[in-house]
Structure formats: structure tokens, C-alpha cells
Amino acid sequence: MKKRRLGNSDLYVSEIGLGCMSLGTDYAKAENIVHEALDSGINYLDTADLYDYGQNEEIVGQAVKGRRDDVIIGSKVGNKFTPGEEGWTWDPSKKHIKEGVKSSLKRLGVDYIDLYQLHGGTIEDPVDESIQAFDELVDEGLVRAYGISSIRPNVIKQYVEKSNIVSIMMQYNALDRRPEELLDYLAEHDISVLARGPLAKGMLSSQGREKAASKAEDGYLEYSRDEVLAIAEEWPSFTDSDKNAEALALQYVLHHPAVASAVFGARTTGQLADSLTYRTAPALTDETYRKIQSVTKPLTYQKHRS
């Protein structure tokens, strides 16, 4: 599996990574998916303290026992919750971030987290205080590098200008092309993108039309339901006999050098296998890339902030 450098850090992540939020709470089933991903060459696992209220971190930690040196673990902080209770509140304070990392380390069963990310962010946040917390965690050796998970341009630009972030995690796929307005800017600042949702809720997968019929019942961003269905129907035509729909979707977001990894979710080993075809798929040509852009929309965050 090819790897790309995360910003200016010493972290090199696999071009496709496993988003662990979809694993569920069946430990044996989840571990099997993680092990197959690692055996395939994936080295980036993305989790968060909020996923299943900490249980997801526990599953990831259990799955990587004995293989810690082979794995880049990304987790997130900023949503304050009490295990066993529903709901959470936003808390980007230094106090919460430094308490949160201790809880995550315990659940993961590790001594450090490779990539620690602020799980959101608003322009009203105490940004300088949050940044100080992350910088201190790096100095203390509890975190190797840090980033943010955000789709808010104003928040992103604050961190680009003020902090030592190495990455931004944001939703990016051929249907949601909003990040493209920021990719060159991030590349200029040596900050990498971790692209979540590259399969667009499955609408750009091998079951794209079926997924689009249900996921885009009321449309999707600026697309009407019929437009999404039409793209899902046409999507397989951009592939060839050696490339499936999943591989194409992953290749699209990885086409820009600012993107370090396309982070997909898998609820089953079958879904994992579909995305793993990326490893042997023929390279995406510039012609196919432009053709995809010609049938999709160059959306902007100004119009769609959610």
C-alpha cells in the first residue's frame, strides 16, 4: 500500500484508511475487519472518543494489540460526554482536551496517539487556548501530531494561520466537491487532507443506485434526487474491467496531492474488500478525472455549511 506524508510530520499514512465509526459494537466482528485492513496494508485507523461513547476506541485498542508499531491511530476530542449517558456538549477548552487525551489513551491501551484532532470547531472557540493544549500534548509526548476535523473555512483558516496542525479531516467525494476550494490553499501551507466519506454514503459504490434511492430521497446538497440517481447510474461507466466503483471514488479524492488518505467506513469484510480493490486498480487518468467533474457540481462552503 502506498503511503503519503501527513503535512510536515513524520507520519506516513496509507492512501486509503479505515474509518472505524462504522465498525459497530460487536468486538469479534469489528476486530476481524480491522485485522483484515491491517493485513491488506492499511495503516491508518480513524476513531474518536465520541464514537459509541468511548467503546469504539476500546475496540480499536484491542484490535491493534501486538501491532502498535504498524499502525497510525487518529482520534478526536472536543465533545464532552459521560459514558452511559446520552448526549454531549461542545468543549474545546484546554482543560477538557488534556483530560480527554488521558481517557482516550486508557481506552485505546496505548502510550501515545499518533494524530489527535479537534472534533469540530466554531469561530467562537478559545482557539489560542485549544492550540496551546495540543502543542503541550506534543511536547509531553502524548501526541505525535495534531489536526482538526472541520468543514468550516473560517475555522480552518484560523488554525492554518495560528497553529502547527498537520491535517484537516473533511468530507470529500465526487458529489461533495466543496473541499476543492481549499485544497490548493492547504497544499501551499503543507497541510494534508484526510478525506472522510469518499463513497458518498455508498452512492458512489457498487450499490450506488440503490443507495442513492434511499440516501438522496430529498436530494443531496445542490443535487436533486433525480440528479443523484443519474450520476449513480452513470458512475460505473467511468470504470473499466479492472476497476470497480469503490476504487474510482477513492482515486477521485486522492487525485489532488493535498489529500493524504481517503478514509472509508466498512461494516462488513465484504465492504472492506470492495474498497481494497483500490490497491490494484489502474491509475485514474486526467481525462477521466475531468469527465467526472463535468457531470458533478463544484459546490462551495458558502452555500452549504452543514
Short mmCIF file of N, CA and C in Angstrom, two decimals, residues 120-283:
data_model
loop_
_atom_site.label_atom_id
_atom_site.label_comp_id
_atom_site.label_asym_id
_atom_site.label_seq_id
_atom_site.Cartn_x
_atom_site.Cartn_y
_atom_site.Cartn_z
N GLY A 120 -14.32 19.16 15.47
CA GLY A 120 -15.27 20.22 15.15
C GLY A 120 -14.60 21.57 15.27
N GLY A 121 -15.34 22.56 15.74
CA GLY A 121 -14.78 23.89 15.93
C GLY A 121 -15.73 24.96 15.45
N THR A 122 -15.76 26.09 16.18
CA THR A 122 -16.55 27.25 15.79
C THR A 122 -15.66 28.48 15.91
N ILE A 123 -16.08 29.58 15.30
CA ILE A 123 -15.28 30.80 15.36
C ILE A 123 -15.37 31.45 16.74
N GLU A 124 -16.30 30.96 17.59
CA GLU A 124 -16.41 31.48 18.95
C GLU A 124 -15.51 30.74 19.93
N ASP A 125 -14.83 29.70 19.48
CA ASP A 125 -13.98 28.89 20.37
C ASP A 125 -12.78 29.70 20.88
N PRO A 126 -12.25 29.31 22.04
CA PRO A 126 -11.00 29.89 22.53
C PRO A 126 -9.82 29.25 21.79
N VAL A 127 -9.63 29.63 20.53
CA VAL A 127 -8.69 28.95 19.64
C VAL A 127 -7.28 28.90 20.21
N ASP A 128 -6.80 30.03 20.73
CA ASP A 128 -5.43 30.06 21.26
C ASP A 128 -5.25 29.07 22.40
N GLU A 129 -6.28 28.95 23.23
CA GLU A 129 -6.24 28.02 24.35
C GLU A 129 -6.23 26.57 23.86
N SER A 130 -7.04 26.29 22.85
CA SER A 130 -7.08 24.93 22.29
C SER A 130 -5.74 24.57 21.67
N ILE A 131 -5.17 25.51 20.92
CA ILE A 131 -3.88 25.26 20.27
C ILE A 131 -2.80 25.01 21.32
N GLN A 132 -2.82 25.79 22.39
CA GLN A 132 -1.83 25.61 23.46
C GLN A 132 -1.92 24.21 24.05
N ALA A 133 -3.14 23.72 24.20
CA ALA A 133 -3.33 22.37 24.74
C ALA A 133 -2.70 21.32 23.83
N PHE A 134 -2.96 21.42 22.54
CA PHE A 134 -2.40 20.45 21.60
C PHE A 134 -0.88 20.54 21.53
N ASP A 135 -0.35 21.76 21.53
CA ASP A 135 1.11 21.92 21.49
C ASP A 135 1.75 21.30 22.73
N GLU A 136 1.12 21.46 23.86
CA GLU A 136 1.66 20.89 25.10
C GLU A 136 1.61 19.36 25.07
N LEU A 137 0.56 18.81 24.50
CA LEU A 137 0.45 17.35 24.40
C LEU A 137 1.56 16.79 23.51
N VAL A 138 1.90 17.51 22.45
CA VAL A 138 3.02 17.09 21.59
C VAL A 138 4.32 17.15 22.39
N ASP A 139 4.53 18.24 23.10
CA ASP A 139 5.76 18.40 23.90
C ASP A 139 5.87 17.32 24.98
N GLU A 140 4.72 16.90 25.50
CA GLU A 140 4.71 15.89 26.56
C GLU A 140 4.85 14.46 26.01
N GLY A 141 4.81 14.32 24.69
CA GLY A 141 4.96 13.00 24.08
C GLY A 141 3.70 12.15 24.09
N LEU A 142 2.58 12.75 24.45
CA LEU A 142 1.31 12.01 24.46
C LEU A 142 0.68 11.98 23.07
N VAL A 143 1.08 12.92 22.24
CA VAL A 143 0.56 13.04 20.87
C VAL A 143 1.73 13.31 19.94
N ARG A 144 1.76 12.64 18.80
CA ARG A 144 2.85 12.87 17.84
C ARG A 144 2.59 14.09 16.96
N ALA A 145 1.34 14.30 16.58
CA ALA A 145 0.97 15.44 15.75
C ALA A 145 -0.52 15.69 15.96
N TYR A 146 -0.97 16.88 15.54
CA TYR A 146 -2.40 17.15 15.72
C TYR A 146 -2.99 17.85 14.51
N GLY A 147 -4.33 17.77 14.44
CA GLY A 147 -5.05 18.38 13.34
C GLY A 147 -6.46 18.72 13.80
N ILE A 148 -7.32 19.06 12.86
CA ILE A 148 -8.71 19.32 13.19
C ILE A 148 -9.61 18.59 12.20
N SER A 149 -10.81 18.30 12.63
CA SER A 149 -11.82 17.71 11.77
C SER A 149 -12.90 18.77 11.61
N SER A 150 -12.93 19.41 10.45
CA SER A 150 -13.83 20.55 10.28
C SER A 150 -14.14 20.78 8.81
N ILE A 151 -15.32 21.32 8.56
CA ILE A 151 -15.68 21.74 7.19
C ILE A 151 -15.95 23.24 7.15
N ARG A 152 -15.57 23.96 8.22
CA ARG A 152 -15.82 25.40 8.29
C ARG A 152 -14.57 26.17 7.86
N PRO A 153 -14.60 26.81 6.69
CA PRO A 153 -13.42 27.53 6.19
C PRO A 153 -12.84 28.53 7.17
N ASN A 154 -13.69 29.28 7.87
CA ASN A 154 -13.17 30.29 8.80
C ASN A 154 -12.41 29.65 9.95
N VAL A 155 -12.91 28.51 10.42
CA VAL A 155 -12.23 27.79 11.50
C VAL A 155 -10.92 27.22 10.97
N ILE A 156 -10.97 26.61 9.81
CA ILE A 156 -9.78 26.02 9.20
C ILE A 156 -8.68 27.07 9.04
N LYS A 157 -9.05 28.25 8.53
CA LYS A 157 -8.05 29.29 8.29
C LYS A 157 -7.45 29.81 9.59
N GLN A 158 -8.23 29.83 10.67
CA GLN A 158 -7.68 30.22 11.96
C GLN A 158 -6.55 29.28 12.39
N TYR A 159 -6.80 28.00 12.22
CA TYR A 159 -5.80 27.01 12.62
C TYR A 159 -4.60 26.98 11.68
N VAL A 160 -4.84 27.21 10.40
CA VAL A 160 -3.74 27.27 9.45
C VAL A 160 -2.80 28.42 9.82
N GLU A 161 -3.38 29.55 10.19
CA GLU A 161 -2.59 30.75 10.47
C GLU A 161 -1.91 30.71 11.85
N LYS A 162 -2.54 30.03 12.82
CA LYS A 162 -2.06 30.14 14.20
C LYS A 162 -1.39 28.90 14.77
N SER A 163 -1.65 27.74 14.19
CA SER A 163 -1.25 26.50 14.86
C SER A 163 -0.23 25.69 14.06
N ASN A 164 0.13 24.56 14.62
CA ASN A 164 1.04 23.62 13.97
C ASN A 164 0.30 22.38 13.47
N ILE A 165 -0.94 22.55 13.06
CA ILE A 165 -1.70 21.39 12.56
C ILE A 165 -1.02 20.81 11.33
N VAL A 166 -1.15 19.49 11.19
CA VAL A 166 -0.59 18.81 10.01
C VAL A 166 -1.70 18.30 9.09
N SER A 167 -2.97 18.36 9.57
CA SER A 167 -4.05 17.78 8.76
C SER A 167 -5.39 18.41 9.06
N ILE A 168 -6.26 18.31 8.06
CA ILE A 168 -7.67 18.67 8.19
C ILE A 168 -8.46 17.45 7.72
N MET A 169 -9.37 16.96 8.56
CA MET A 169 -10.28 15.91 8.10
C MET A 169 -11.58 16.58 7.68
N MET A 170 -12.03 16.25 6.47
CA MET A 170 -13.28 16.84 5.98
C MET A 170 -13.95 15.88 5.01
N GLN A 171 -15.26 16.01 4.92
CA GLN A 171 -15.99 15.19 3.95
C GLN A 171 -15.61 15.64 2.55
N TYR A 172 -15.25 14.66 1.72
CA TYR A 172 -14.87 14.97 0.35
C TYR A 172 -15.13 13.77 -0.53
N ASN A 173 -15.91 13.98 -1.58
CA ASN A 173 -16.16 12.95 -2.58
C ASN A 173 -16.57 13.63 -3.87
N ALA A 174 -16.77 12.86 -4.90
CA ALA A 174 -17.08 13.44 -6.21
C ALA A 174 -18.42 14.16 -6.24
N LEU A 175 -19.31 13.85 -5.31
CA LEU A 175 -20.58 14.57 -5.23
C LEU A 175 -20.47 15.80 -4.32
N ASP A 176 -19.62 15.71 -3.31
CA ASP A 176 -19.39 16.85 -2.41
C ASP A 176 -17.99 17.38 -2.66
N ARG A 177 -17.90 18.29 -3.60
CA ARG A 177 -16.60 18.82 -4.02
C ARG A 177 -16.23 20.12 -3.32
N ARG A 178 -16.91 20.43 -2.23
CA ARG A 178 -16.63 21.68 -1.52
C ARG A 178 -15.16 21.83 -1.13
N PRO A 179 -14.48 20.77 -0.65
CA PRO A 179 -13.08 20.95 -0.26
C PRO A 179 -12.16 21.44 -1.37
N GLU A 180 -12.59 21.31 -2.63
CA GLU A 180 -11.72 21.70 -3.72
C GLU A 180 -11.41 23.20 -3.72
N GLU A 181 -12.25 23.99 -3.05
CA GLU A 181 -11.95 25.42 -2.95
C GLU A 181 -10.82 25.69 -1.96
N LEU A 182 -10.45 24.68 -1.16
CA LEU A 182 -9.40 24.86 -0.15
C LEU A 182 -8.15 24.02 -0.40
N LEU A 183 -8.21 23.08 -1.31
CA LEU A 183 -7.10 22.14 -1.46
C LEU A 183 -5.78 22.81 -1.82
N ASP A 184 -5.79 23.72 -2.77
CA ASP A 184 -4.56 24.40 -3.14
C ASP A 184 -4.02 25.23 -1.97
N TYR A 185 -4.91 25.90 -1.28
CA TYR A 185 -4.53 26.71 -0.12
C TYR A 185 -3.86 25.85 0.96
N LEU A 186 -4.43 24.70 1.24
CA LEU A 186 -3.86 23.81 2.24
C LEU A 186 -2.52 23.25 1.78
N ALA A 187 -2.42 22.90 0.50
CA ALA A 187 -1.17 22.38 -0.03
C ALA A 187 -0.05 23.42 0.09
N GLU A 188 -0.39 24.68 -0.14
CA GLU A 188 0.60 25.76 -0.03
C GLU A 188 1.14 25.89 1.38
N HIS A 189 0.32 25.50 2.37
CA HIS A 189 0.73 25.58 3.78
C HIS A 189 1.20 24.24 4.32
N ASP A 190 1.38 23.28 3.43
CA ASP A 190 1.89 21.96 3.80
C ASP A 190 1.00 21.27 4.83
N ILE A 191 -0.30 21.38 4.61
CA ILE A 191 -1.28 20.73 5.48
C ILE A 191 -2.07 19.73 4.65
N SER A 192 -2.16 18.51 5.14
CA SER A 192 -2.81 17.44 4.39
C SER A 192 -4.29 17.31 4.72
N VAL A 193 -5.01 16.72 3.79
CA VAL A 193 -6.44 16.44 3.98
C VAL A 193 -6.64 14.95 4.18
N LEU A 194 -7.44 14.62 5.18
CA LEU A 194 -7.94 13.26 5.36
C LEU A 194 -9.39 13.32 4.88
N ALA A 195 -9.68 12.65 3.78
CA ALA A 195 -10.99 12.75 3.16
C ALA A 195 -11.93 11.68 3.71
N ARG A 196 -12.90 12.09 4.50
CA ARG A 196 -13.88 11.13 5.01
C ARG A 196 -15.08 11.09 4.05
N GLY A 197 -15.81 9.99 4.11
CA GLY A 197 -16.99 9.86 3.26
C GLY A 197 -16.70 9.84 1.78
N PRO A 198 -15.59 9.23 1.33
CA PRO A 198 -15.26 9.26 -0.10
C PRO A 198 -16.25 8.52 -0.99
N LEU A 199 -17.06 7.64 -0.40
CA LEU A 199 -18.04 6.89 -1.19
C LEU A 199 -19.42 7.54 -1.17
N ALA A 200 -19.51 8.72 -0.53
CA ALA A 200 -20.77 9.48 -0.51
C ALA A 200 -21.94 8.64 -0.01
N LYS A 201 -21.80 8.11 1.20
CA LYS A 201 -22.85 7.29 1.81
C LYS A 201 -23.19 6.06 0.97
N GLY A 202 -22.23 5.60 0.19
CA GLY A 202 -22.45 4.42 -0.65
C GLY A 202 -23.01 4.74 -2.02
N MET A 203 -23.30 6.04 -2.28
CA MET A 203 -23.90 6.40 -3.56
C MET A 203 -22.90 6.32 -4.71
N LEU A 204 -21.62 6.25 -4.37
CA LEU A 204 -20.58 6.08 -5.39
C LEU A 204 -19.93 4.71 -5.25
N SER A 205 -20.69 3.76 -4.77
CA SER A 205 -20.20 2.39 -4.59
C SER A 205 -20.83 1.48 -5.64
N SER A 206 -20.53 0.20 -5.53
CA SER A 206 -21.10 -0.76 -6.47
C SER A 206 -22.61 -0.86 -6.34
N GLN A 207 -23.14 -0.45 -5.19
CA GLN A 207 -24.60 -0.42 -4.97
C GLN A 207 -25.11 1.01 -5.03
N GLY A 208 -24.45 1.83 -5.85
CA GLY A 208 -24.73 3.26 -5.87
C GLY A 208 -26.17 3.64 -6.12
N ARG A 209 -26.80 3.03 -7.12
CA ARG A 209 -28.17 3.43 -7.45
C ARG A 209 -29.12 3.09 -6.31
N GLU A 210 -28.96 1.90 -5.71
CA GLU A 210 -29.82 1.51 -4.59
C GLU A 210 -29.62 2.46 -3.40
N LYS A 211 -28.36 2.80 -3.13
CA LYS A 211 -28.06 3.70 -2.02
C LYS A 211 -28.62 5.10 -2.30
N ALA A 212 -28.47 5.56 -3.54
CA ALA A 212 -28.95 6.90 -3.89
C ALA A 212 -30.46 7.01 -3.75
N ALA A 213 -31.16 5.94 -4.07
CA ALA A 213 -32.62 5.95 -3.98
C ALA A 213 -33.09 6.22 -2.56
N SER A 214 -32.32 5.77 -1.57
CA SER A 214 -32.72 5.97 -0.18
C SER A 214 -32.00 7.15 0.48
N LYS A 215 -30.70 7.29 0.21
CA LYS A 215 -29.92 8.35 0.88
C LYS A 215 -30.21 9.74 0.32
N ALA A 216 -30.63 9.80 -0.94
CA ALA A 216 -30.88 11.11 -1.56
C ALA A 216 -32.36 11.29 -1.86
N GLU A 217 -33.20 10.74 -1.01
CA GLU A 217 -34.65 10.84 -1.23
C GLU A 217 -35.10 12.29 -1.33
N ASP A 218 -34.46 13.16 -0.54
CA ASP A 218 -34.79 14.59 -0.59
C ASP A 218 -33.69 15.40 -1.28
N GLY A 219 -32.88 14.74 -2.08
CA GLY A 219 -31.78 15.40 -2.73
C GLY A 219 -30.51 15.30 -1.91
N TYR A 220 -29.44 15.90 -2.40
CA TYR A 220 -28.15 15.86 -1.72
C TYR A 220 -27.41 17.14 -2.05
N LEU A 221 -27.19 18.00 -1.04
CA LEU A 221 -26.60 19.31 -1.27
C LEU A 221 -27.38 20.03 -2.37
N GLU A 222 -26.71 20.43 -3.47
CA GLU A 222 -27.44 21.14 -4.54
C GLU A 222 -28.05 20.19 -5.57
N TYR A 223 -27.88 18.92 -5.38
CA TYR A 223 -28.40 17.94 -6.32
C TYR A 223 -29.84 17.56 -5.99
N SER A 224 -30.65 17.43 -7.01
CA SER A 224 -31.98 16.87 -6.82
C SER A 224 -31.85 15.36 -6.73
N ARG A 225 -32.90 14.71 -6.30
CA ARG A 225 -32.89 13.25 -6.23
C ARG A 225 -32.60 12.65 -7.60
N ASP A 226 -33.25 13.18 -8.63
CA ASP A 226 -33.05 12.64 -9.97
C ASP A 226 -31.61 12.82 -10.46
N GLU A 227 -31.00 13.95 -10.09
CA GLU A 227 -29.61 14.19 -10.49
C GLU A 227 -28.66 13.19 -9.83
N VAL A 228 -28.90 12.92 -8.55
CA VAL A 228 -28.05 11.95 -7.85
C VAL A 228 -28.23 10.57 -8.45
N LEU A 229 -29.46 10.20 -8.73
CA LEU A 229 -29.73 8.89 -9.34
C LEU A 229 -29.04 8.76 -10.69
N ALA A 230 -29.05 9.85 -11.46
CA ALA A 230 -28.44 9.82 -12.78
C ALA A 230 -26.92 9.64 -12.68
N ILE A 231 -26.31 10.32 -11.73
CA ILE A 231 -24.86 10.20 -11.54
C ILE A 231 -24.51 8.80 -11.05
N ALA A 232 -25.30 8.30 -10.10
CA ALA A 232 -25.06 6.95 -9.58
C ALA A 232 -25.19 5.91 -10.68
N GLU A 233 -26.13 6.16 -11.58
CA GLU A 233 -26.34 5.24 -12.70
C GLU A 233 -25.15 5.30 -13.67
N GLU A 234 -24.62 6.49 -13.88
CA GLU A 234 -23.53 6.68 -14.84
C GLU A 234 -22.18 6.32 -14.25
N TRP A 235 -22.06 6.35 -12.92
CA TRP A 235 -20.76 6.18 -12.27
C TRP A 235 -19.97 4.95 -12.75
N PRO A 236 -20.61 3.78 -12.83
CA PRO A 236 -19.84 2.60 -13.28
C PRO A 236 -19.26 2.74 -14.68
N SER A 237 -19.82 3.62 -15.50
CA SER A 237 -19.33 3.77 -16.88
C SER A 237 -17.97 4.46 -16.93
N PHE A 238 -17.57 5.09 -15.81
CA PHE A 238 -16.26 5.73 -15.76
C PHE A 238 -15.16 4.72 -15.46
N THR A 239 -15.56 3.51 -15.09
CA THR A 239 -14.58 2.48 -14.73
C THR A 239 -14.28 1.60 -15.93
N ASP A 240 -13.38 0.65 -15.75
CA ASP A 240 -13.14 -0.35 -16.77
C ASP A 240 -13.17 -1.72 -16.11
N SER A 241 -12.83 -2.75 -16.86
CA SER A 241 -12.99 -4.11 -16.34
C SER A 241 -12.11 -4.40 -15.15
N ASP A 242 -11.06 -3.59 -14.93
CA ASP A 242 -10.14 -3.84 -13.82
C ASP A 242 -10.34 -2.89 -12.65
N LYS A 243 -11.41 -2.12 -12.68
CA LYS A 243 -11.63 -1.12 -11.63
C LYS A 243 -13.11 -1.10 -11.25
N ASN A 244 -13.41 -1.16 -9.96
CA ASN A 244 -14.81 -1.09 -9.58
C ASN A 244 -15.17 0.32 -9.12
N ALA A 245 -16.43 0.52 -8.78
CA ALA A 245 -16.92 1.84 -8.43
C ALA A 245 -16.22 2.40 -7.19
N GLU A 246 -15.97 1.54 -6.21
CA GLU A 246 -15.32 2.00 -4.99
C GLU A 246 -13.92 2.52 -5.26
N ALA A 247 -13.16 1.78 -6.05
CA ALA A 247 -11.79 2.20 -6.37
C ALA A 247 -11.80 3.55 -7.08
N LEU A 248 -12.75 3.75 -7.98
CA LEU A 248 -12.85 5.01 -8.70
C LEU A 248 -13.13 6.17 -7.75
N ALA A 249 -14.05 5.96 -6.82
CA ALA A 249 -14.40 7.01 -5.86
C ALA A 249 -13.20 7.39 -4.99
N LEU A 250 -12.43 6.40 -4.58
CA LEU A 250 -11.25 6.65 -3.76
C LEU A 250 -10.18 7.37 -4.58
N GLN A 251 -9.99 6.93 -5.81
CA GLN A 251 -8.99 7.57 -6.67
C GLN A 251 -9.34 9.02 -6.95
N TYR A 252 -10.62 9.33 -7.08
CA TYR A 252 -11.01 10.71 -7.38
C TYR A 252 -10.51 11.66 -6.29
N VAL A 253 -10.78 11.35 -5.03
CA VAL A 253 -10.39 12.28 -3.97
C VAL A 253 -8.88 12.30 -3.76
N LEU A 254 -8.21 11.21 -4.12
CA LEU A 254 -6.76 11.16 -3.96
C LEU A 254 -6.01 11.80 -5.13
N HIS A 255 -6.74 12.26 -6.12
CA HIS A 255 -6.10 12.83 -7.31
C HIS A 255 -5.34 14.11 -6.98
N HIS A 256 -5.84 14.88 -6.02
CA HIS A 256 -5.15 16.11 -5.63
C HIS A 256 -4.08 15.77 -4.60
N PRO A 257 -2.87 16.26 -4.77
CA PRO A 257 -1.77 15.91 -3.86
C PRO A 257 -1.95 16.37 -2.42
N ALA A 258 -2.88 17.28 -2.17
CA ALA A 258 -3.12 17.72 -0.79
C ALA A 258 -3.79 16.63 0.04
N VAL A 259 -4.45 15.68 -0.62
CA VAL A 259 -5.15 14.61 0.09
C VAL A 259 -4.17 13.49 0.42
N ALA A 260 -4.04 13.21 1.71
CA ALA A 260 -3.10 12.17 2.15
C ALA A 260 -3.75 10.80 2.18
N SER A 261 -5.02 10.74 2.58
CA SER A 261 -5.70 9.44 2.69
C SER A 261 -7.19 9.61 2.49
N ALA A 262 -7.79 8.65 1.80
CA ALA A 262 -9.24 8.57 1.66
C ALA A 262 -9.73 7.60 2.72
N VAL A 263 -10.47 8.10 3.69
CA VAL A 263 -10.85 7.31 4.87
C VAL A 263 -12.29 6.83 4.71
N PHE A 264 -12.44 5.55 4.47
CA PHE A 264 -13.77 4.97 4.22
C PHE A 264 -14.20 4.11 5.41
N GLY A 265 -15.49 3.90 5.52
CA GLY A 265 -16.01 3.04 6.57
C GLY A 265 -16.40 1.69 6.01
N ALA A 266 -16.39 0.68 6.86
CA ALA A 266 -16.80 -0.67 6.42
C ALA A 266 -17.50 -1.37 7.58
N ARG A 267 -18.71 -1.81 7.33
CA ARG A 267 -19.47 -2.54 8.35
C ARG A 267 -19.26 -4.04 8.23
N THR A 268 -18.76 -4.48 7.08
CA THR A 268 -18.54 -5.90 6.83
C THR A 268 -17.20 -6.09 6.12
N THR A 269 -16.69 -7.32 6.14
CA THR A 269 -15.46 -7.60 5.42
C THR A 269 -15.69 -7.50 3.91
N GLY A 270 -16.92 -7.72 3.48
CA GLY A 270 -17.24 -7.59 2.06
C GLY A 270 -17.09 -6.15 1.60
N GLN A 271 -17.59 -5.20 2.41
CA GLN A 271 -17.44 -3.80 2.07
C GLN A 271 -15.97 -3.40 2.07
N LEU A 272 -15.22 -3.94 3.02
CA LEU A 272 -13.79 -3.68 3.07
C LEU A 272 -13.13 -4.18 1.78
N ALA A 273 -13.48 -5.38 1.36
CA ALA A 273 -12.88 -5.97 0.16
C ALA A 273 -13.17 -5.12 -1.08
N ASP A 274 -14.39 -4.56 -1.15
CA ASP A 274 -14.73 -3.71 -2.30
C ASP A 274 -13.79 -2.51 -2.40
N SER A 275 -13.52 -1.87 -1.26
CA SER A 275 -12.64 -0.70 -1.28
C SER A 275 -11.18 -1.08 -1.47
N LEU A 276 -10.81 -2.27 -1.06
CA LEU A 276 -9.42 -2.70 -1.20
C LEU A 276 -9.03 -2.96 -2.66
N THR A 277 -10.01 -2.99 -3.56
CA THR A 277 -9.67 -3.13 -4.98
C THR A 277 -8.88 -1.91 -5.45
N TYR A 278 -8.90 -0.85 -4.65
CA TYR A 278 -8.10 0.34 -4.97
C TYR A 278 -6.63 -0.02 -5.18
N ARG A 279 -6.15 -1.01 -4.44
CA ARG A 279 -4.72 -1.34 -4.48
C ARG A 279 -4.25 -1.76 -5.86
N THR A 280 -5.10 -2.42 -6.60
CA THR A 280 -4.68 -2.97 -7.89
C THR A 280 -5.37 -2.31 -9.09
N ALA A 281 -6.17 -1.29 -8.81
CA ALA A 281 -6.90 -0.63 -9.90
C ALA A 281 -5.97 0.19 -10.77
N PRO A 282 -6.22 0.24 -12.08
CA PRO A 282 -5.41 1.09 -12.96
C PRO A 282 -5.49 2.54 -12.49
N ALA A 283 -4.45 3.31 -12.75
CA ALA A 283 -4.42 4.70 -12.31
C ALA A 283 -5.55 5.50 -12.95
#
